[in-house]
CSV table of C-alpha atoms and ligand atoms in Angstrom, one decimal:
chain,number,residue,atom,x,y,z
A,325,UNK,CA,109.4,105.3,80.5
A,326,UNK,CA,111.2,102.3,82.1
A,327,UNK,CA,114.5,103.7,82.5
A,328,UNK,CA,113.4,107.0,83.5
A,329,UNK,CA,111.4,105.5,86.3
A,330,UNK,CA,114.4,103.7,87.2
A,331,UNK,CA,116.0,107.1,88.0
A,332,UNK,CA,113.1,108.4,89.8
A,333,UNK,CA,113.6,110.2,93.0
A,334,UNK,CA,111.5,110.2,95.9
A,335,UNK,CA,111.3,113.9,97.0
A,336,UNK,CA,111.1,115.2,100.6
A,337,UNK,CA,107.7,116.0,100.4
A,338,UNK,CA,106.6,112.7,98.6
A,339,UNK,CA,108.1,111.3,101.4
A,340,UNK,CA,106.9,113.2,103.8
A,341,UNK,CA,103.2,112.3,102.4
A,342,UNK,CA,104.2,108.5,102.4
A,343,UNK,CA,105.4,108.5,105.5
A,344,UNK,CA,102.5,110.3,107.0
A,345,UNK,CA,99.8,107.9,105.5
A,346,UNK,CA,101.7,104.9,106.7
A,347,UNK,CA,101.7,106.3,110.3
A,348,UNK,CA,98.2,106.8,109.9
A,349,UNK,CA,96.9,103.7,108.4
A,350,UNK,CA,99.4,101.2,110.0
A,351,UNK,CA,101.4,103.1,112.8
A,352,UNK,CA,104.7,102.5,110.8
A,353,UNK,CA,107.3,104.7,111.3
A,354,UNK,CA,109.8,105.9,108.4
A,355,UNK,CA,112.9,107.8,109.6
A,356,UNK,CA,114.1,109.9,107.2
A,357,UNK,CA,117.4,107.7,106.3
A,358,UNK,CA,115.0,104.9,105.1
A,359,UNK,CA,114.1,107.3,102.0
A,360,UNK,CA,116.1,105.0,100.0
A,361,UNK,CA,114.8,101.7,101.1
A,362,UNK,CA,111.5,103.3,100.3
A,363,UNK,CA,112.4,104.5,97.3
A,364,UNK,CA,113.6,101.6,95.5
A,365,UNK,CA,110.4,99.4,96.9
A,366,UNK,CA,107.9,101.9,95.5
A,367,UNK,CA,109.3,101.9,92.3
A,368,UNK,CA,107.6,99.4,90.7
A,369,UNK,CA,104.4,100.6,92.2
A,370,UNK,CA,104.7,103.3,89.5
A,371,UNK,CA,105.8,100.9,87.1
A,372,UNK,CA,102.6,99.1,87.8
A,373,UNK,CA,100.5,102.1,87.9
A,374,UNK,CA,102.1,104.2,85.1
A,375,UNK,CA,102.7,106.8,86.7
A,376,UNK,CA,105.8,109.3,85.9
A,377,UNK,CA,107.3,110.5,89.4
A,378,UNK,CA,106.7,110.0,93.2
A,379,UNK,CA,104.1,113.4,93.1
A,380,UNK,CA,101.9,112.0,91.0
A,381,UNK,CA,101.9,108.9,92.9
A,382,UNK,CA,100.8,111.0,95.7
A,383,UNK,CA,97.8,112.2,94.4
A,384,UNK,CA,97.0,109.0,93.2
A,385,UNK,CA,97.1,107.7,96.6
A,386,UNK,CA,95.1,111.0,97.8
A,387,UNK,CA,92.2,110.1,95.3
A,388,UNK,CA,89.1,108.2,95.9
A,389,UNK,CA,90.6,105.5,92.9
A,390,UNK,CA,93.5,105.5,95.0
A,391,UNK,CA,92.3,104.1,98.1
A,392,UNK,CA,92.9,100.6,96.7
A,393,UNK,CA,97.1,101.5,96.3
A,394,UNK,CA,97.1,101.7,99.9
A,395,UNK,CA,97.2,98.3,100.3
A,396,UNK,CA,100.1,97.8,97.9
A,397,UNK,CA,101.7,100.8,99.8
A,398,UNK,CA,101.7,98.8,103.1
A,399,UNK,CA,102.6,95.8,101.4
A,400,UNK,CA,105.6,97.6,99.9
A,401,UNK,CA,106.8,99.1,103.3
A,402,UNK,CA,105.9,96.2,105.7
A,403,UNK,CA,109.5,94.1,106.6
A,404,UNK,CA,108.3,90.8,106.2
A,405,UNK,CA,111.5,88.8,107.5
A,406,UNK,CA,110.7,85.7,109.4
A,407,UNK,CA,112.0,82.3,110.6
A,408,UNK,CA,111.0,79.1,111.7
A,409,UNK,CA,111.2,79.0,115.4
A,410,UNK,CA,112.7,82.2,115.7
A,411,UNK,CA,113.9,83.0,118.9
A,412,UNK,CA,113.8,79.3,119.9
A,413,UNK,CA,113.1,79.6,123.8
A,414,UNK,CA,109.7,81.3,123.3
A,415,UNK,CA,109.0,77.6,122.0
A,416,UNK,CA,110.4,76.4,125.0
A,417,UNK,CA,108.5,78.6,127.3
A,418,UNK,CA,105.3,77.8,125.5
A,419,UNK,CA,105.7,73.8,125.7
A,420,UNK,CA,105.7,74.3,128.9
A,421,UNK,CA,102.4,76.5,129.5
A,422,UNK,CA,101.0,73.9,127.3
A,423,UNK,CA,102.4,70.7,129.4
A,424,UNK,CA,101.5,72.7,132.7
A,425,UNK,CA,97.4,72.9,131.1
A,426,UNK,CA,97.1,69.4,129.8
A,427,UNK,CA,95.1,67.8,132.4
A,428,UNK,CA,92.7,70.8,131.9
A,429,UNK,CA,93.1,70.3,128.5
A,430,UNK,CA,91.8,66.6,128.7
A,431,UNK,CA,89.3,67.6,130.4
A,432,UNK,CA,87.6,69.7,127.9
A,433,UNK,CA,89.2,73.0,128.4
A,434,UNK,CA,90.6,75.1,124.9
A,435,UNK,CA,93.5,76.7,123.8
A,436,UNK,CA,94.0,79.8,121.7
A,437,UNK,CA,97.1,81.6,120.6
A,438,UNK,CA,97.5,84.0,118.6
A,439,UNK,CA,100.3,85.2,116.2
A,440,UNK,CA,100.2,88.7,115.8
A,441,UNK,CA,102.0,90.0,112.6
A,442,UNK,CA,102.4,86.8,111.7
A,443,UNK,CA,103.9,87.6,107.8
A,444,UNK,CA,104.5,84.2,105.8
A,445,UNK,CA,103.2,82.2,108.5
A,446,UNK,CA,106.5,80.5,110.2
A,447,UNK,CA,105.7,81.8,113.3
A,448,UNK,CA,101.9,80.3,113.6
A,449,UNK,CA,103.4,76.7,111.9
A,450,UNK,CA,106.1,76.6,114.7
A,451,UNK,CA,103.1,77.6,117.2
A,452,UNK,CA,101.4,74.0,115.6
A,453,UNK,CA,104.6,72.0,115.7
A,454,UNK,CA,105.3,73.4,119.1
A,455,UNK,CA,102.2,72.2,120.5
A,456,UNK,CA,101.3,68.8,118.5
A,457,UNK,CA,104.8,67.7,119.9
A,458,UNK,CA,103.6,68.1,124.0
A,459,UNK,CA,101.9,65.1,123.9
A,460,UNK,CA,100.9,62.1,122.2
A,461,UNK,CA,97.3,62.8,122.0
A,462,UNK,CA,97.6,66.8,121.1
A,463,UNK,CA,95.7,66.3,117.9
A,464,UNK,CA,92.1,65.4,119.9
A,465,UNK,CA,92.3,68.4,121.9
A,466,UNK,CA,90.8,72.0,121.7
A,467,UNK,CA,93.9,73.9,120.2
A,468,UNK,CA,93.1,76.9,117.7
A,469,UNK,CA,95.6,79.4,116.4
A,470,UNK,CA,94.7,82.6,115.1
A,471,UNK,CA,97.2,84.1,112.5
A,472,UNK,CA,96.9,87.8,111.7
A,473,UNK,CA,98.9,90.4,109.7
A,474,UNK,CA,98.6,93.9,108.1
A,475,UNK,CA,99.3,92.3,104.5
A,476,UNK,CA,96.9,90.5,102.8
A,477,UNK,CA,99.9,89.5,100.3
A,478,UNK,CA,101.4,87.4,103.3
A,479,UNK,CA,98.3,86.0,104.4
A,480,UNK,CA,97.8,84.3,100.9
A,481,UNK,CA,101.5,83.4,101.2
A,482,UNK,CA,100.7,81.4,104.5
A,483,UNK,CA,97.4,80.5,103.3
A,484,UNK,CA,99.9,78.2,100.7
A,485,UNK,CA,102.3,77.1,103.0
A,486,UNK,CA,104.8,76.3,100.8
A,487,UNK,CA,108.6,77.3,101.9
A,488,UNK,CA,111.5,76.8,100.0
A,489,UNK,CA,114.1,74.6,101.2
A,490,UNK,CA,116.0,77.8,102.2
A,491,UNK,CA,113.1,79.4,104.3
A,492,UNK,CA,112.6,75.8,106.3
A,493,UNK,CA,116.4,75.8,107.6
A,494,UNK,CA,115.0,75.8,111.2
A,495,UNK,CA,112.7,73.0,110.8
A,496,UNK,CA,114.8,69.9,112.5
A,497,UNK,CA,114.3,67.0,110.1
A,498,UNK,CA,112.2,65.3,112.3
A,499,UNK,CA,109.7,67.6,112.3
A,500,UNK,CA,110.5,68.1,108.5
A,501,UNK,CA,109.4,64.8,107.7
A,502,UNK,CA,106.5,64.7,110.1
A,503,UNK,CA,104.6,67.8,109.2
A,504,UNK,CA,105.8,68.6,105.6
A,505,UNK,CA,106.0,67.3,101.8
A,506,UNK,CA,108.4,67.8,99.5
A,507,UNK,CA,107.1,70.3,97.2
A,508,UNK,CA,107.9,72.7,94.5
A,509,UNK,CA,107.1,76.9,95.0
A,510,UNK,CA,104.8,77.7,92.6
A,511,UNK,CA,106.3,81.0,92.2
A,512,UNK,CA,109.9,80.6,91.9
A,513,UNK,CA,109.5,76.9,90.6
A,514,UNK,CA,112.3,76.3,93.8
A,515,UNK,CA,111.8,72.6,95.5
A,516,UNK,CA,110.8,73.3,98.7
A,517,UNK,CA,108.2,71.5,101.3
A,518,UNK,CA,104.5,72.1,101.7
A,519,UNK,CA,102.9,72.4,105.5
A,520,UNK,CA,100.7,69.2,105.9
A,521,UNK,CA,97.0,69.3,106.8
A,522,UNK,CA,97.5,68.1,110.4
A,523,UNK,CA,99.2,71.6,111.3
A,524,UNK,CA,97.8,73.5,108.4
A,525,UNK,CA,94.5,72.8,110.4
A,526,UNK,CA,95.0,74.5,114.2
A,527,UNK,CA,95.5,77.8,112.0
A,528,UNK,CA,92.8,80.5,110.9
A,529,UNK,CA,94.8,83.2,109.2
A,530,UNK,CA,92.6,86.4,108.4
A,531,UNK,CA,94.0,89.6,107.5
A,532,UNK,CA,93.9,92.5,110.2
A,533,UNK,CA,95.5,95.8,111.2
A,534,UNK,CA,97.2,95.7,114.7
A,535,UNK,CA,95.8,99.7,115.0
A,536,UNK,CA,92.0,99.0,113.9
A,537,UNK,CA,89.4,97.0,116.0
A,538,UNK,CA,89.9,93.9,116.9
A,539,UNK,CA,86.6,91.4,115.9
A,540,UNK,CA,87.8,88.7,117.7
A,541,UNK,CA,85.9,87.4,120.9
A,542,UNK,CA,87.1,85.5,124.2
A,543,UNK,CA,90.9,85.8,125.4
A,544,UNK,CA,94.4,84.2,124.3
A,545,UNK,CA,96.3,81.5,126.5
A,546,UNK,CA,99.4,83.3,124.5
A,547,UNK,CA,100.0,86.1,121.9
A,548,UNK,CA,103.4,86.2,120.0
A,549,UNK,CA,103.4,89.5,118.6
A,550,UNK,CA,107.1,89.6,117.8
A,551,UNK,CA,109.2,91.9,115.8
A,552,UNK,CA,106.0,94.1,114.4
A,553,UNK,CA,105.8,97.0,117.2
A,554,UNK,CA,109.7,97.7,116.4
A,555,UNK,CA,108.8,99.9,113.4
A,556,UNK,CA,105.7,101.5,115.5
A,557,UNK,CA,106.2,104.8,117.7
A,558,UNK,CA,106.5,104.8,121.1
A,559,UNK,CA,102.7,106.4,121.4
A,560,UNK,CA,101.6,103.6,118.7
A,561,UNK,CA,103.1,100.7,121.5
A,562,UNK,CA,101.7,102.2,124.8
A,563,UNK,CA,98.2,102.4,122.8
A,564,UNK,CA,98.4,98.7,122.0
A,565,UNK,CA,99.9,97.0,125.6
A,566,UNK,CA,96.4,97.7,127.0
A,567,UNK,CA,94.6,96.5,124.4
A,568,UNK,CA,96.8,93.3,124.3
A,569,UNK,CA,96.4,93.3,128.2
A,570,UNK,CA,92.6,92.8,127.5
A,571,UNK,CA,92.5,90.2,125.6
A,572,UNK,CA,95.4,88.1,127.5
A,573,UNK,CA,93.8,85.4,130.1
A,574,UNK,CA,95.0,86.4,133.4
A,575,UNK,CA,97.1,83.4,133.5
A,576,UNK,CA,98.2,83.6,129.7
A,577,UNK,CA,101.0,85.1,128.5
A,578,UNK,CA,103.3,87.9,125.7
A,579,UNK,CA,105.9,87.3,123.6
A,580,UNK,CA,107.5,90.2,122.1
A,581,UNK,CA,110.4,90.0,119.3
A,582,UNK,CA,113.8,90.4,121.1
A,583,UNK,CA,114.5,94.2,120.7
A,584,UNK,CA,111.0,94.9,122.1
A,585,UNK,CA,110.0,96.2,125.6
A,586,UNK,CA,107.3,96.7,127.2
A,587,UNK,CA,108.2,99.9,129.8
A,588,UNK,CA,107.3,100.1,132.2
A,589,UNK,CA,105.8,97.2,131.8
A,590,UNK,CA,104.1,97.1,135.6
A,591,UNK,CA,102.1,100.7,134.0
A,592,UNK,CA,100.3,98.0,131.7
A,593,UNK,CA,99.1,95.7,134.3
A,594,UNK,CA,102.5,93.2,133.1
A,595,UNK,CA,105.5,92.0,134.8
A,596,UNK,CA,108.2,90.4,133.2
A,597,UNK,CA,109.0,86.7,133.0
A,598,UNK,CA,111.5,85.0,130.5
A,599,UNK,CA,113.6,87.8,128.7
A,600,UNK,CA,110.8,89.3,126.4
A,601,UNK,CA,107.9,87.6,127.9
A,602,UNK,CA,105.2,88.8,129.7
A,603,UNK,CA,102.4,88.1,131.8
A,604,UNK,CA,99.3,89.8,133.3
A,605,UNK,CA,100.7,91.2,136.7
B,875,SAM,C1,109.2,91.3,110.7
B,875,SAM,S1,107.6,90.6,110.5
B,875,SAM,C2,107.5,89.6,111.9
B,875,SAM,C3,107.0,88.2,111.6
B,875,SAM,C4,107.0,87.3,112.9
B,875,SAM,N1,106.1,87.8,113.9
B,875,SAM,C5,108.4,87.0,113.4
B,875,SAM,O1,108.7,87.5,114.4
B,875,SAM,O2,109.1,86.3,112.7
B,875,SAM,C6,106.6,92.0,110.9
B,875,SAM,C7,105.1,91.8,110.4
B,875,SAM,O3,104.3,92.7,111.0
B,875,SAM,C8,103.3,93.1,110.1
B,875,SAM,N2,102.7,94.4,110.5
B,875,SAM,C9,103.3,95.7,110.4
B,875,SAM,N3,102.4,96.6,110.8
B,875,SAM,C10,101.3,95.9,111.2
B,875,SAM,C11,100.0,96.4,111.7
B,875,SAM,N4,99.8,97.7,111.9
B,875,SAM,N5,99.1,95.4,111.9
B,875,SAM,C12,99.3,94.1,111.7
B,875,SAM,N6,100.5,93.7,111.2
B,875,SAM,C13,101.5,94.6,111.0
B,875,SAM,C14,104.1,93.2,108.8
B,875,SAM,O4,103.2,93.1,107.7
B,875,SAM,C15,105.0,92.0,108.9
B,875,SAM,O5,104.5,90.8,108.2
C-alpha cells in the first residue's frame, strides 16, 4: 500500500476539486503548475487516512466525516515560511510609531498590533522584541499583540515558542540572550532557544481565517499581514483592504509582505508610506 501510494497521482479533476475547496474555505489560489507541490504534500494525508488514490480522497473530503480533513488540507497547502525580523525596516518603521506614542502611552493610553498570518510566530516575537526595546519602562505599559493564522498546527507551534538555532539566525545576540533560553525542540530533539515569558506575554495567539468574521473588538495601532494575501486572488485582496481599513486606527498603520500591493491603494481609503506600508488616507 505504501509504495503504491508513493506513486499516486493527483489527477486533473482531483485537483481541480482541491483547488476549488481551498479557494472556498481559505481564498488560496493553486495554479495549475503547483499540481506537484500539492501532490507530494497530500500524500501522506492518504497515508494517514488509508485511502488508495487522490478520488477517494475527494469524497472523503466531500463527506460529513470528512469535514474534519479540511483542516489537515489547509495545513498541508498553507506556505508557512517565516523569519525573525523579516523585512527588517518594518521594525524600524514600527519603533518609531511606538517612540512617537509614548508620552500617550505613559499616560494610560494602549497599544494593539496585530499579526495577521502570523505562522510559527516570528513575526508576533519580533513585534515584542521590537517594542520592549523603545524604552526602558515598555514592560509597565498597555502593549497587547494579537497573533492569528489559518493553521491551528502553527498556532500550537508559536504557542511553544521554541525555534531551533537555525530558525533564530535573525535574532542579534543581544536580544538572544535577553529574551530567550537555550532549549532543546521537542520534536526534532535539535538545541535550539525557547521565547521567555516577558515577550511570550504581550501575545494572544488564537487561530482564525483571514476570509471568515473577524470576533475581535476595538481597532489596531498596526497590522502586519505580510506575505499571506500573495497566494489569495485579486477579488479575495480587494475584499479584505476594506475590512483591514476598518479596523485600522486612523492614525495606525499596514504592513504588507514585500511583493504585496495594495492598488490602488487611494480606492481603499490608503495612501502609501514606507515601500509596503500603509496608512488610512
Ligand atoms: C508565508 S506565511 C507568512 C508568515 C509571516 N506573516 C511572515 O511574513 O513571515 C503565510 C501564513 O498565512 C497563513 N494563511 C494563509 N491563508 C490564510 C487565511 N485565509 N487566513 C489566515 N491565515 C492564512 C498561512 O497559514 C501561513 O502561516
Amino acid at each position: 500500500m505504501a509504495a503504491r501510494l508513493a506513486q499516486t497521482t493527483l489527477d486533473p479533476d482531483s485537483f481541480r476539486a482541491i483547488a476549488e475547496l481551498a479557494y472556498r474555505e481559505s481564498g488560496l489560489t493553486l495554479a495549475d503548475k503547483k499540481a506537484t507541490m500539492i501532490q507530494s504534500r497530500l500524500r501522506h494525508r492518504l497515508r494517514a487516512l488509508g485511502l488508495p488514490d487522490f478520488p477517494s480522497y475527494c469524497s472523503y473530503l466531500k463527506s460529513d466525516q470528512g469535514r474534519q480533513e479540511h483542516r489537515h488540507l489547509i495545513s498541508a497547502l498553507t506556505t508557512n515560511v517565516s523569519h525573525f525580523f523579516r523585512e527588517r525596516h518594518h521594525f524600524d518603521t514600527l519603533r518609531a510609531l511606538v517612540t512617537q506614542r509614548l508620552p500617550a502611552l505613559r499616560a494610560g493610553a494602549s497599544l494593539r498590533i496585530w499579526s495577521a498570518g502570523c505562522s510559527n510566530g516570528q513575526e508576533p516575537l519580533s513585534i515584542a522584541m521590537t517594542l520592549l526595546e523603545c524604552a526602558p519602562d515598555m514592560h509597565g505599559l498597555d502593549l497587547r499583540i494579537l497573533a492569528t493564522d489559518i493553521d491551528p498546527k502553527v498556532i500550537a507551534f508559536a504557542k511553544r515558542g521554541v525555534y531551533s538555532d537555525r530558525l533564530m539566525e535573525g535574532v542579534p545576540t543581544p536580544l538572544r540572550a535577553r529574551y530567550f533560553t537555550h532549549a532543546i525542540c521537542p520534536e526534532t530533539n535539535e538545541p535550539g532557544h525557547a521565547a521567555g515569558a516577558q515577550i511570550r506575554k504581550l501575545i494572544r495567539y488564537n487561530p482564525l481565517n483571514l476570509l471568515a468574521p473577524w470576533p475581535m473588538r476595538g481597532r489596531f495601532d498596526a497590522i502586519f499581514c505580510r506575505n499571506v494575501v500573495i497566494y489569495f486572488d485579486l477579488q479575495t485582496q480587494c475584499g479584505l483592504w476594506p475590512r483591514m481599513h476598518q479596523v485600522l486606527h486612523r492614525d495606525g498603520v499596514l504592513f504588507l509582505g514585500h511583493s504585496e500591493r495594495i492598488s490602488p491603494p487611494e480606492h481603499f481609503g490608503f495612501r502609501v508610506g514606507e515601500p509596503t506600508t500603509y496608512r488610512p488616507a
